[in-house]
Short mmCIF file of C-alpha atoms in Angstrom, two decimals:
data_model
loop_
_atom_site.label_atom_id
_atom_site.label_comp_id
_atom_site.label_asym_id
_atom_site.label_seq_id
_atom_site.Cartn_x
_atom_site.Cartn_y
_atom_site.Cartn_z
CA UNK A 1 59.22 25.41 41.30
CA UNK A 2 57.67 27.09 38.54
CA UNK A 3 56.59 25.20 35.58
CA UNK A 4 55.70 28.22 33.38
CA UNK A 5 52.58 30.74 32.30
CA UNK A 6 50.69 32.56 29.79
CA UNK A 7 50.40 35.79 28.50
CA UNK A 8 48.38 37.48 25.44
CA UNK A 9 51.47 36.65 22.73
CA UNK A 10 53.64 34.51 24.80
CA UNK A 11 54.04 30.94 26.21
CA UNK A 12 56.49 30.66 28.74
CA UNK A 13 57.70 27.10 30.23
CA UNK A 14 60.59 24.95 30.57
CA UNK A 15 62.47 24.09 26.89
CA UNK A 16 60.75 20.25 27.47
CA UNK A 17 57.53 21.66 27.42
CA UNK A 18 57.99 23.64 23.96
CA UNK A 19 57.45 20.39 22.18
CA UNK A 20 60.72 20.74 20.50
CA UNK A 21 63.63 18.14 19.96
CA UNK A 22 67.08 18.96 21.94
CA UNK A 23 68.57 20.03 18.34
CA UNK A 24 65.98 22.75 18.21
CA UNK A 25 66.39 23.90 21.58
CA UNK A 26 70.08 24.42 20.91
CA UNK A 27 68.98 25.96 16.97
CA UNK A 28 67.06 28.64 19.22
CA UNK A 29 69.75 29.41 21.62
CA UNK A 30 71.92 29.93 18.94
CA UNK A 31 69.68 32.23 17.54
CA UNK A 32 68.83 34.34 20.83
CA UNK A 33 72.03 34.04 22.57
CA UNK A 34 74.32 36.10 19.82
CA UNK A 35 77.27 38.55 21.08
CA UNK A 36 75.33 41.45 20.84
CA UNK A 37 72.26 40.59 23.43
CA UNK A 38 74.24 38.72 25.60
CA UNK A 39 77.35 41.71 25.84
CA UNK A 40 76.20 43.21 29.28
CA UNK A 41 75.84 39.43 30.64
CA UNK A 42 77.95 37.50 32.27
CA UNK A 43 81.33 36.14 31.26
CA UNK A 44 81.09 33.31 29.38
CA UNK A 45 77.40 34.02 28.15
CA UNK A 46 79.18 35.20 24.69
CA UNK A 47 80.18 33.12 21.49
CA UNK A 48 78.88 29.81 22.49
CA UNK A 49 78.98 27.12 20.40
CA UNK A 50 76.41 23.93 20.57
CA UNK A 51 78.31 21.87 22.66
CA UNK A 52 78.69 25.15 25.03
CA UNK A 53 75.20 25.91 24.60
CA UNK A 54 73.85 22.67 26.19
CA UNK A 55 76.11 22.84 29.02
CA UNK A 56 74.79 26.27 29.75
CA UNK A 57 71.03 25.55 29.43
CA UNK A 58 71.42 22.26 32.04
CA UNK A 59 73.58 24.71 34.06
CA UNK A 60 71.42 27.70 33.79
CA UNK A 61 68.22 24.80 35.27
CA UNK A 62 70.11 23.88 38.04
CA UNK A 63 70.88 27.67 38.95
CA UNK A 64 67.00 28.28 39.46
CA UNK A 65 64.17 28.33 36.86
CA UNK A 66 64.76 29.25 33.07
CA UNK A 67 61.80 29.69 30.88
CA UNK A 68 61.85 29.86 27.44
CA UNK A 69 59.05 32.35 25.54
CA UNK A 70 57.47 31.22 22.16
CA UNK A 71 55.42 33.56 20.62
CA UNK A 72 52.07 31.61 20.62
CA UNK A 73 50.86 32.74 16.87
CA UNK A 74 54.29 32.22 15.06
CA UNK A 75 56.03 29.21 17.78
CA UNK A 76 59.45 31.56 17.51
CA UNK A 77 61.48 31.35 20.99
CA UNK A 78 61.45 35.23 21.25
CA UNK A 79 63.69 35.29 24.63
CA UNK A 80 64.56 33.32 27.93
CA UNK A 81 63.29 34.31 31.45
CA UNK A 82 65.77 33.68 34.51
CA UNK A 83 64.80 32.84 37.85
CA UNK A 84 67.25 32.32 41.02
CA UNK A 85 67.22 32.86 44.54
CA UNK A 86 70.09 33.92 46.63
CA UNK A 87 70.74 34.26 50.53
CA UNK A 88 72.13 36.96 52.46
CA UNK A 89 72.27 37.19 56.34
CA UNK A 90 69.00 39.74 55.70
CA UNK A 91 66.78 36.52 54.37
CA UNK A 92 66.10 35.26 50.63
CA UNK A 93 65.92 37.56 47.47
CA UNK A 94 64.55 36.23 44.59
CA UNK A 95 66.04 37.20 41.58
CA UNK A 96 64.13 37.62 37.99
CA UNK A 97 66.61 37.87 34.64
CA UNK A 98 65.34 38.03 30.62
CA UNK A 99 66.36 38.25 27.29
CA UNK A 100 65.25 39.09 24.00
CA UNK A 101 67.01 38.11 21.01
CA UNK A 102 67.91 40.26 18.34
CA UNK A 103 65.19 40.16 16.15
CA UNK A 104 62.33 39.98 18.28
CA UNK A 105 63.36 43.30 20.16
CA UNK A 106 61.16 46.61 19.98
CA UNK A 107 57.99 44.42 19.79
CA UNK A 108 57.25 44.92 24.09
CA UNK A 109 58.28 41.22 24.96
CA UNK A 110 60.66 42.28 27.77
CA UNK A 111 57.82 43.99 29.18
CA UNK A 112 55.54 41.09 28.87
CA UNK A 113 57.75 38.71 30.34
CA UNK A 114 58.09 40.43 33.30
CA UNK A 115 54.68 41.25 34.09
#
């Protein structure tokens, strides 16, 4: 599985590897995951609370490979990067998901992520 990379401005691994404690990780997800980024997502992605929110981050790791992005200057979690495969009777597609939360968009993270 993928552990993570690095771009130019970004750090992208696994929440462990951010160096953080859990009640930061969930601080952060608060922070990116707010009713207008996460409208167009699925149902249930909206108005989390903490207790929510760490259900959903175990859940979203055992769905595939979520990476978190810190902005390597300022340590801000900028967004979240999905990754999840799923079968079809044609084979394997591999699927590739992001965010960026509120206040970090307009800055070309989404297209850094994805790169």
């Amino acid at each position: 599985k993928m552990e993570g990379f690095t771009t130019s401005r970004l750090q992208l691994c696994k929440w462990g590897g951010l160096n953080i404690s859990e009640d930061q990780w969930l601080d952060a997800l608060m922070e990116l995951l707010t009713d207008e980024v996460t409208k167009e997502l699925p149902p249930g992605w909206q108005g989390m609370d903490r207790a929510t929110l760490k259900k959903w981050s175990a859940e979203r790791e055992q769905d595939g490979v979520m990476l978190a992005a810190k902005n390597i200057e300022t340590q801000d979690v900028v967004g979240l990067m999905f990754l999840f495969n799923s079968s079809s009777g044609s084979g394997c597609t591999t699927h590739i998901g992001y965010l960026v939360g509120e206040r970090h968009q307009g800055k070309g993270y989404a297209t850094e992520i994805i790169k």
